[in-house]
Coordinates of C-alpha atoms in Angstrom, one line a residue:
M25 CA 0.3 0.3 0.0
K26 CA 3.2 2.6 1.3
K27 CA 4.5 2.1 -2.2
I28 CA 1.5 2.9 -4.4
I29 CA 1.1 6.0 -2.3
I30 CA 4.6 6.8 -3.2
A31 CA 4.7 6.2 -6.9
A32 CA 1.7 8.7 -6.8
S33 CA 3.0 10.8 -5.8
I34 CA 6.0 10.8 -8.1
A35 CA 3.9 11.4 -10.3
L36 CA 1.9 14.1 -9.9
L37 CA 5.2 15.7 -9.4
C38 CA 6.5 14.9 -12.6
A39 CA 2.6 16.4 -14.2
A40 CA 3.5 19.6 -12.3
C41 CA 7.5 20.1 -12.8
G42 CA 6.2 19.2 -17.1
G43 CA 2.8 21.1 -17.5
D44 CA 2.5 24.3 -18.7
D45 CA 1.7 26.0 -15.3
N46 CA 4.9 27.3 -13.3
T47 CA 4.2 29.1 -11.0
L48 CA 6.7 27.3 -8.9
N49 CA 9.8 28.6 -10.4
P50 CA 11.6 31.5 -9.8
I51 CA 11.1 34.2 -11.5
P52 CA 13.8 35.9 -12.4
S53 CA 14.7 40.2 -11.5
D54 CA 14.7 43.0 -14.2
P55 CA 18.1 44.1 -14.5
S56 CA 16.1 47.6 -15.4
T57 CA 14.8 47.8 -12.2
E58 CA 16.7 46.9 -10.0
Q59 CA 18.8 49.9 -7.8
N60 CA 22.4 50.3 -8.2
T61 CA 24.1 51.3 -5.3
I62 CA 27.8 52.0 -5.3
E63 CA 30.5 52.4 -2.2
I64 CA 31.6 55.2 -0.9
T65 CA 35.4 54.5 0.0
T66 CA 37.4 56.3 2.7
D67 CA 40.0 56.7 -0.4
D68 CA 37.4 58.0 -2.4
I69 CA 37.2 61.0 0.3
V70 CA 40.9 60.9 0.4
K71 CA 41.3 61.4 -2.7
F72 CA 38.4 63.5 -3.4
L73 CA 40.4 66.4 -0.8
N74 CA 43.5 66.1 -1.8
L75 CA 44.9 67.5 1.3
D76 CA 48.5 68.7 1.5
K77 CA 50.6 66.9 4.3
Q78 CA 52.6 70.1 4.9
Q79 CA 50.0 71.3 5.8
N80 CA 49.5 72.2 10.1
V81 CA 45.6 70.6 11.3
Y82 CA 43.7 73.5 11.1
E83 CA 45.4 74.4 7.7
A84 CA 44.3 71.3 5.9
T85 CA 40.7 71.3 7.3
E86 CA 40.2 74.6 5.9
K87 CA 41.7 73.2 2.5
A88 CA 38.9 70.6 3.6
K89 CA 35.6 73.0 3.7
S90 CA 36.0 74.4 0.7
E91 CA 36.9 71.8 -1.5
L92 CA 33.2 71.0 -2.0
G93 CA 31.3 70.7 -5.5
R94 CA 31.7 67.3 -8.1
K95 CA 34.3 65.3 -9.0
T96 CA 35.0 61.9 -10.3
I97 CA 36.7 60.1 -8.3
H98 CA 38.4 56.5 -9.1
G99 CA 35.0 56.2 -11.8
K100 CA 32.8 57.7 -9.4
E101 CA 31.3 60.9 -9.7
L102 CA 30.9 62.6 -6.1
N103 CA 29.2 65.5 -5.0
V104 CA 30.6 66.8 -1.6
T105 CA 28.2 69.1 0.0
A106 CA 29.5 69.1 3.9
V107 CA 32.0 68.8 5.3
D108 CA 32.2 68.9 9.1
V109 CA 35.9 68.6 11.5
V110 CA 34.6 65.7 14.1
R111 CA 37.8 65.9 15.7
S112 CA 41.6 67.6 15.6
D113 CA 44.8 67.1 17.5
E114 CA 47.1 69.9 16.5
E115 CA 49.8 68.6 18.8
K116 CA 49.6 64.6 16.6
G117 CA 48.6 66.4 13.9
T118 CA 45.8 64.6 13.2
F119 CA 41.2 64.8 12.5
T120 CA 38.5 63.1 11.6
L121 CA 35.8 64.8 9.3
K122 CA 32.5 64.2 8.8
V123 CA 32.0 64.5 4.7
T124 CA 28.9 64.6 3.4
G125 CA 27.1 63.9 -0.4
N126 CA 26.0 62.3 -2.8
S127 CA 26.8 59.6 -5.7
S128 CA 24.9 58.3 -8.4
G129 CA 21.6 59.8 -6.5
K130 CA 21.9 58.4 -3.2
T131 CA 23.6 60.4 -0.2
F132 CA 26.4 59.0 1.4
V133 CA 27.8 60.3 5.3
K134 CA 31.4 59.6 5.9
E135 CA 33.9 59.6 8.2
V136 CA 37.3 59.9 7.7
N137 CA 40.6 60.0 9.5
F138 CA 43.9 61.9 9.1
E139 CA 46.9 61.5 10.4
G140 CA 50.2 62.4 9.6
F141 CA 49.6 66.4 9.7
G142 CA 52.2 69.1 10.9
Q143 CA 52.1 69.3 14.6
R144 CA 52.7 71.8 16.8
P145 CA 55.6 72.4 18.4
T146 CA 56.3 72.7 22.0
D147 CA 55.5 75.9 23.7
Y148 CA 59.5 76.4 24.0
E149 CA 59.6 75.9 19.9
M150 CA 57.2 78.2 19.0
A151 CA 58.0 80.8 20.5
T152 CA 61.9 80.7 20.3
R153 CA 61.6 78.6 16.4
V154 CA 59.4 81.6 15.2
V155 CA 59.8 82.6 11.7
A156 CA 57.9 85.7 10.9
T157 CA 56.4 87.0 7.1
W158 CA 54.1 88.6 5.3
K159 CA 50.7 87.7 4.6
K160 CA 51.0 87.3 0.6
D161 CA 47.3 89.1 0.4
V162 CA 48.2 92.6 1.6
D163 CA 50.3 95.5 0.1
Y164 CA 52.1 96.1 3.6
Q165 CA 54.2 98.5 1.4
R166 CA 51.4 100.7 1.5
E167 CA 48.4 99.7 4.4
F168 CA 50.7 99.3 7.1
D169 CA 50.6 102.5 9.7
F170 CA 54.8 102.8 9.1
D171 CA 54.8 106.6 10.2
R172 CA 54.1 105.9 13.4
L173 CA 56.3 104.1 14.0
Y174 CA 59.4 105.5 12.3
R175 CA 58.2 109.1 12.8
L176 CA 56.5 109.4 15.3
H177 CA 58.0 106.4 17.6
D178 CA 55.2 105.3 18.6
N179 CA 54.6 101.3 18.5
S180 CA 51.5 101.4 20.8
K181 CA 49.3 100.1 18.1
F182 CA 51.1 96.9 16.7
T183 CA 49.8 94.7 19.1
A184 CA 48.9 90.9 18.0
V185 CA 46.0 92.2 17.3
Y186 CA 46.9 94.5 15.0
L187 CA 50.4 92.4 12.9
Q188 CA 48.0 89.2 12.1
K189 CA 46.5 91.6 9.8
F190 CA 49.1 91.8 7.9
I191 CA 51.7 89.0 9.1
D192 CA 51.9 85.6 8.8
L193 CA 53.8 83.4 11.8
S194 CA 55.4 80.0 12.0
S195 CA 57.2 77.0 13.7
S196 CA 59.0 74.2 13.8
N197 CA 60.4 71.4 15.3
V198 CA 63.7 71.5 16.5
D199 CA 65.2 69.3 13.4
G200 CA 63.2 71.9 10.9
N201 CA 62.1 69.4 8.8
R202 CA 58.5 70.6 9.0
H203 CA 57.3 74.2 9.1
Y204 CA 53.8 75.0 11.3
T205 CA 52.1 77.5 10.7
F206 CA 50.4 79.7 13.9
T207 CA 46.4 79.6 13.6
P208 CA 44.1 81.6 15.3
T209 CA 44.0 80.1 18.5
D210 CA 47.9 80.4 18.5
W211 CA 47.3 83.6 18.0
T212 CA 45.8 84.0 21.1
K213 CA 47.9 83.1 22.9
T214 CA 50.8 85.3 21.5
T215 CA 51.0 88.7 22.8
I216 CA 53.9 90.9 20.1
S217 CA 56.5 93.4 21.9
D218 CA 59.3 95.3 21.3
V219 CA 58.1 96.3 17.0
R220 CA 61.0 98.9 16.2
Y221 CA 62.1 99.0 12.5
I222 CA 66.1 98.6 11.2
G223 CA 67.6 99.4 8.7
G224 CA 69.6 102.3 7.0
S225 CA 68.4 104.7 4.4
S226 CA 65.8 102.8 2.2
S227 CA 66.4 98.6 3.1
G228 CA 65.4 97.3 6.3
S229 CA 63.4 95.3 8.1
I230 CA 60.8 95.7 11.2
A231 CA 61.7 93.7 13.9
F232 CA 59.4 92.7 17.5
T233 CA 59.3 90.2 20.2
V234 CA 56.8 87.4 20.1
T235 CA 55.7 85.5 23.2
Y236 CA 54.2 81.9 22.9
N237 CA 52.2 81.4 25.7
G238 CA 54.6 82.8 27.9
K239 CA 57.5 81.4 26.1
K240 CA 59.7 84.7 24.7
S241 CA 61.5 85.1 21.1
N242 CA 65.2 86.6 20.6
T243 CA 65.4 90.1 20.9
G244 CA 68.6 90.3 19.3
N245 CA 68.9 92.9 16.2
G246 CA 72.3 90.7 14.8
S247 CA 72.5 87.8 13.1
S248 CA 72.8 85.8 16.5
N249 CA 69.7 85.9 18.4
A250 CA 67.8 87.8 16.8
S251 CA 64.5 89.2 16.8
P252 CA 61.2 87.4 14.8
S253 CA 61.8 90.7 11.5
V254 CA 60.1 91.0 8.1
P255 CA 61.6 92.9 5.4
F256 CA 60.2 96.4 4.4
D257 CA 61.2 100.0 2.3
K258 CA 60.9 102.7 3.7
N259 CA 61.2 104.4 0.5
L260 CA 59.1 102.6 -1.3
Y261 CA 56.4 103.1 1.7
Y262 CA 56.6 106.8 1.8
R263 CA 56.1 106.6 -1.8
N264 CA 53.5 105.9 -1.9
Q265 CA 52.4 108.6 0.8
V266 CA 52.3 110.6 -2.3
S267 CA 50.6 110.9 -5.3
V268 CA 50.4 112.8 -9.1
N269 CA 47.4 115.0 -9.4
T270 CA 46.2 114.0 -12.7
E271 CA 43.9 116.7 -12.9
A272 CA 46.5 120.1 -12.5
V273 CA 49.3 117.6 -14.1
S274 CA 46.6 117.8 -17.5
K275 CA 46.4 121.4 -17.6
L276 CA 50.0 122.1 -18.3
Y277 CA 53.2 121.8 -20.7
M278 CA 55.8 119.0 -19.5
R279 CA 58.7 121.4 -20.9
G280 CA 58.1 124.0 -18.6
V281 CA 57.1 121.9 -16.0
Y282 CA 60.1 120.7 -15.6
E283 CA 62.1 124.1 -16.3
H284 CA 60.6 125.6 -13.4
A285 CA 59.8 122.3 -10.9
T286 CA 60.3 124.5 -8.2
L287 CA 57.5 126.7 -8.5
F288 CA 55.4 123.6 -9.7
Y289 CA 55.8 120.3 -8.1
A290 CA 53.9 121.1 -5.2
S291 CA 50.8 121.4 -6.5
L292 CA 51.1 118.3 -8.9
L293 CA 51.4 115.7 -5.6
R294 CA 48.9 114.9 -3.1
Y295 CA 50.0 114.7 0.3
D296 CA 49.3 114.7 3.7
S297 CA 50.3 118.6 4.5
E298 CA 50.2 118.7 7.9
K299 CA 53.2 115.4 8.4
F300 CA 54.9 116.1 5.0
V301 CA 57.9 118.8 3.4
P302 CA 58.5 116.8 0.2
Y303 CA 61.6 118.7 -1.3
I304 CA 63.3 118.0 -5.5
K305 CA 66.8 116.4 -5.7
D306 CA 67.0 116.3 -9.2
K307 CA 64.9 116.1 -12.5
H308 CA 65.1 115.0 -15.6
H309 CA 62.5 115.2 -18.6
E310 CA 61.5 112.8 -21.4
D311 CA 60.5 114.7 -24.1
G312 CA 59.6 111.9 -26.8
T313 CA 57.3 110.9 -24.2
N314 CA 56.4 113.7 -22.5
T315 CA 57.3 112.3 -19.1
L316 CA 58.7 115.1 -16.2
L317 CA 61.5 112.3 -12.8
L318 CA 61.6 114.3 -9.7
T319 CA 63.5 112.4 -7.2
I320 CA 61.4 113.4 -4.0
N321 CA 63.0 113.5 0.0
L322 CA 60.5 113.5 2.0
V323 CA 61.1 115.0 5.1
A324 CA 59.1 115.8 8.0
K325 CA 56.7 118.5 9.2
D326 CA 58.8 119.0 12.8
G327 CA 60.7 122.0 12.5
H328 CA 63.5 119.9 11.9
D329 CA 63.1 118.0 8.5
T330 CA 64.0 115.7 9.8
D331 CA 64.7 113.4 6.6
L332 CA 61.7 110.5 6.2
A333 CA 62.9 108.9 2.8
D334 CA 64.0 109.4 -0.8
F335 CA 62.0 107.9 -4.5
E336 CA 61.7 109.3 -7.8
L337 CA 58.5 110.0 -8.7
Q338 CA 57.1 109.9 -12.7
I339 CA 54.8 112.5 -13.6
T340 CA 53.4 112.1 -17.2
D341 CA 49.8 112.9 -19.3
F342 CA 51.2 116.8 -19.1
K343 CA 49.6 118.3 -22.4
S344 CA 51.0 117.8 -25.4
V345 CA 53.4 120.9 -27.4
S346 CA 50.8 120.1 -30.7
T347 CA 48.1 121.2 -28.0
L348 CA 50.6 123.8 -27.3
D349 CA 50.8 124.4 -31.7
N350 CA 46.4 124.4 -31.8
S351 CA 46.2 127.4 -29.3
L352 CA 49.2 129.4 -31.1
T353 CA 49.8 132.5 -33.3
I354 CA 52.1 133.6 -35.5
S355 CA 52.2 136.5 -36.9
S356 CA 54.4 139.3 -38.8
T357 CA 56.6 142.2 -37.8
M358 CA 58.6 145.4 -38.8
A359 CA 62.0 143.3 -38.7
V360 CA 60.4 139.9 -40.7
G361 CA 59.5 142.4 -43.2
Q362 CA 62.2 144.1 -43.4
F363 CA 64.3 141.2 -43.3
F364 CA 62.0 139.9 -46.5
S365 CA 61.9 143.0 -48.3
K366 CA 64.9 142.8 -48.9
Y367 CA 65.4 140.1 -51.1
F368 CA 61.4 140.0 -52.5
R369 CA 60.2 144.0 -52.7
S370 CA 61.2 144.8 -56.3
K371 CA 60.0 141.1 -57.8
S372 CA 57.1 140.9 -59.4
D373 CA 54.3 139.3 -58.2
G374 CA 54.4 135.5 -58.4
D375 CA 55.6 132.1 -56.6
Y376 CA 59.1 132.5 -54.7
T377 CA 58.2 128.9 -52.9
A378 CA 61.9 127.5 -53.7
A379 CA 63.1 131.0 -52.7
V380 CA 61.8 131.7 -49.4
K381 CA 62.8 127.5 -48.0
Q382 CA 66.2 128.5 -49.1
F383 CA 66.8 130.6 -45.7
D384 CA 67.4 129.4 -42.4
A385 CA 63.8 129.9 -41.4
R386 CA 65.6 130.4 -37.7
T387 CA 66.9 133.7 -39.4
W388 CA 63.4 135.2 -39.4
L389 CA 61.0 133.4 -37.9
K390 CA 63.0 134.2 -33.8
N391 CA 61.4 137.9 -35.2
V392 CA 58.1 136.9 -35.2
E393 CA 55.2 137.6 -32.4
M394 CA 53.5 135.3 -31.2
W395 CA 51.1 134.5 -28.2
V396 CA 49.2 131.2 -27.3
A397 CA 45.4 131.8 -26.3
R398 CA 44.5 130.0 -22.9
D399 CA 41.1 131.0 -20.2
G400 CA 40.1 133.5 -22.4
E401 CA 43.2 135.8 -22.0
Q402 CA 46.4 136.8 -24.7
V403 CA 50.1 134.8 -22.8
D404 CA 53.2 136.4 -24.9
L405 CA 55.1 135.3 -25.9
Q406 CA 59.4 135.8 -26.7
A407 CA 62.4 134.5 -27.6
S408 CA 64.8 134.0 -25.7
Q409 CA 68.8 132.3 -25.4
V410 CA 68.7 129.8 -22.6
P411 CA 71.2 127.1 -22.5
S412 CA 71.2 124.6 -24.5
E413 CA 70.5 121.0 -22.2
D414 CA 74.5 120.5 -22.2
G415 CA 74.7 123.7 -21.6
N416 CA 78.1 124.4 -23.4
Y417 CA 75.9 126.6 -26.5
N418 CA 72.2 128.9 -26.3
V419 CA 69.5 128.1 -28.0
T420 CA 66.3 130.1 -28.8
A421 CA 63.4 128.9 -26.3
W422 CA 59.7 131.3 -26.9
L423 CA 59.3 132.1 -22.9
P424 CA 56.3 134.4 -22.3
T425 CA 56.7 137.3 -21.3
D426 CA 55.0 138.4 -18.1
S427 CA 56.5 136.4 -14.8
R428 CA 53.0 135.2 -13.3
G429 CA 53.7 131.9 -12.7
K430 CA 50.4 129.7 -14.2
N431 CA 51.9 130.5 -17.7
L432 CA 55.3 129.0 -16.8
D433 CA 54.4 126.2 -17.8
I434 CA 54.2 127.4 -22.1
Y435 CA 58.4 126.4 -23.2
L436 CA 59.0 126.5 -26.6
L437 CA 62.2 125.4 -27.4
E438 CA 63.9 125.6 -31.0
P439 CA 60.3 126.0 -33.3
R440 CA 61.6 124.3 -36.5
I441 CA 58.5 125.3 -39.4
D442 CA 58.4 124.0 -42.7
V443 CA 57.7 126.6 -45.9
L444 CA 54.7 125.1 -47.6
S445 CA 55.1 127.8 -50.8
A446 CA 54.9 131.4 -50.6
K447 CA 53.7 133.9 -53.2
K448 CA 54.1 137.3 -53.7
T449 CA 51.2 140.3 -53.8
D450 CA 51.6 144.0 -54.4
N451 CA 54.1 145.0 -51.6
F452 CA 53.1 141.6 -49.2
I453 CA 54.4 138.1 -49.4
Y454 CA 52.3 135.3 -47.7
I455 CA 54.4 132.4 -46.7
T456 CA 52.4 129.8 -45.8
Y457 CA 54.0 126.9 -43.4
K458 CA 53.4 124.4 -40.3
I459 CA 54.7 123.6 -37.3
V460 CA 56.5 120.3 -37.9
Y461 CA 59.4 120.2 -34.7
A462 CA 60.0 121.8 -31.4
N463 CA 60.7 120.4 -27.7
N464 CA 62.9 118.4 -29.0
V465 CA 60.0 115.8 -30.5
S466 CA 58.1 115.9 -34.3
I467 CA 55.3 117.7 -34.4
D468 CA 52.6 117.8 -37.3
G469 CA 51.6 121.8 -37.1
K470 CA 48.9 123.2 -38.8
E471 CA 48.9 125.1 -41.8
R472 CA 49.6 128.7 -41.2
T473 CA 49.9 132.3 -43.6
L474 CA 51.9 134.5 -42.7
R475 CA 51.4 137.5 -44.2
V476 CA 54.4 139.6 -44.0
H477 CA 54.3 143.8 -45.6
L478 CA 57.1 144.4 -47.8
V479 CA 58.8 147.5 -46.1
A480 CA 60.3 149.9 -48.2
D481 CA 63.9 150.8 -46.2
S482 CA 64.4 153.8 -44.6
R483 CA 67.6 154.1 -45.7
Q484 CA 66.7 154.2 -49.1

C-alpha cells in the first residue's frame, strides 16, 4: 500500500514540473528595475579632498571645508555638499572629518580619519623658532602704519591683533623638517612687543619680540639671537604716501614745468601737508614720452626737516606740445618785413616758394610775434636765449613775457617750420607753413599763413 502512495506522489510531482503551469518556477529579476548601489570608500574621500600633509591641522581642515562640489574619483561621480570637523589634535597632527554628499542619486555620510599632518611644536619651540613673513594678499608697503612707528616713534598700535592682519607666523620642531603656521587659536596665545624698524636709508626690516604662551622669542638685532622680523622698504612706503594730481598735470605743458619744477611740483603732488614736506633733489625729463621724473626727498613737518625717505616720482599725461601748436598765433613784425623786403620788394608778383625755402627759417622766425590763447587771455611769448641741454651753447626758447607762475609751463624750444608755399602780391608776401618740430619732438602742426608786409627800407 505504501508503495502505491509513493508512486502516485512521484507521478503528480512530475506532472506539475512538465505542465504549462509554471507558478512554482523562480521569476528572474529585471536588471532595468534593480537599483545600482555604489560604495563610497575612505580612499575616495581622501583623493577627493587631496590634502597636503605639509599643512598643519588647521590649514588642512580649512582647505577640506572649502573642497565642495563635483569630482569624478575612481570612476565615480561624487558631489560633496558639506565637510565638518568631528575632532582634531594639533599636537599629534590628526583629525577626523565627516563628509556629506551624494553619488548616483544616493546620499552618503562618511567619517574619515587623517593623520601625519604638521604637528604643533612645543611652546618653547613655538617662541624660539618663530619665523615671520608678510601675508601674500595684503599691500603692506601701503597699508601697514609704518609712519606711526618711524616718524612718530609710537609702537603702541602694533599688537598681536594688529600684526595678525599683515603677518603670518610659523615655527618648527628642532629637526626643522616640518613647518607649522600659527592658527587663530595660536594667535590668541601670542603677544607682540618691542616693535621697531631696523635698517638704513632704504632697505631694512620691522623687528619685534614674540611671546607664545609665556615663552619669549629671541630679542636681538644682529645675526645671532635675532628677533623675528619682516623686510620693509621705507622709501617705497613713503613713495606710496605721495600721489600725482593728474587733473592739475593734464592742464600743463611738461617742458615748462621741468624748467620751473620748484615752482610747480608741490601743486602737482598730493600728500598730507600736515605731516610731510617734499623737496626736489634731482629732475629729468623725457621729451619723447612727455614725462617728468623727479627725485623727491621727503622730510617730516616737525620744524627740523627730519629726513624720512628718498624716492623717484614719474609724472606723465601732461598736455602735448601739439596742443600748444593749436592755441598758438604767429604774426609778422617790422623786422620780419624788413628781412624779406631786401629780397622780394623789387620782385614782380609770383610764386617764390623755392626762394623762401632757401633761407634758414630760424633767421627770421625769431623776429615774429607769438602768443598763446589760454583761459580767455592772451599770453605773449618772446624769443629768449637759454642754455642748451649740455650747457655748451645757447638755444632759442619762446617764453611768456610776464612772470606769473601759472603760465610758466608754456615753453617752446627751438621751433622749426616747413615752408609749404610763398607767393608775392603787391607789397606783401604770403608764406604758408606749419610747425614740424619743437621741444625735441616732431609735430604735425596746423597750416598757417604769415602775411608779411614788404616795407621799404627807410635808408633808401
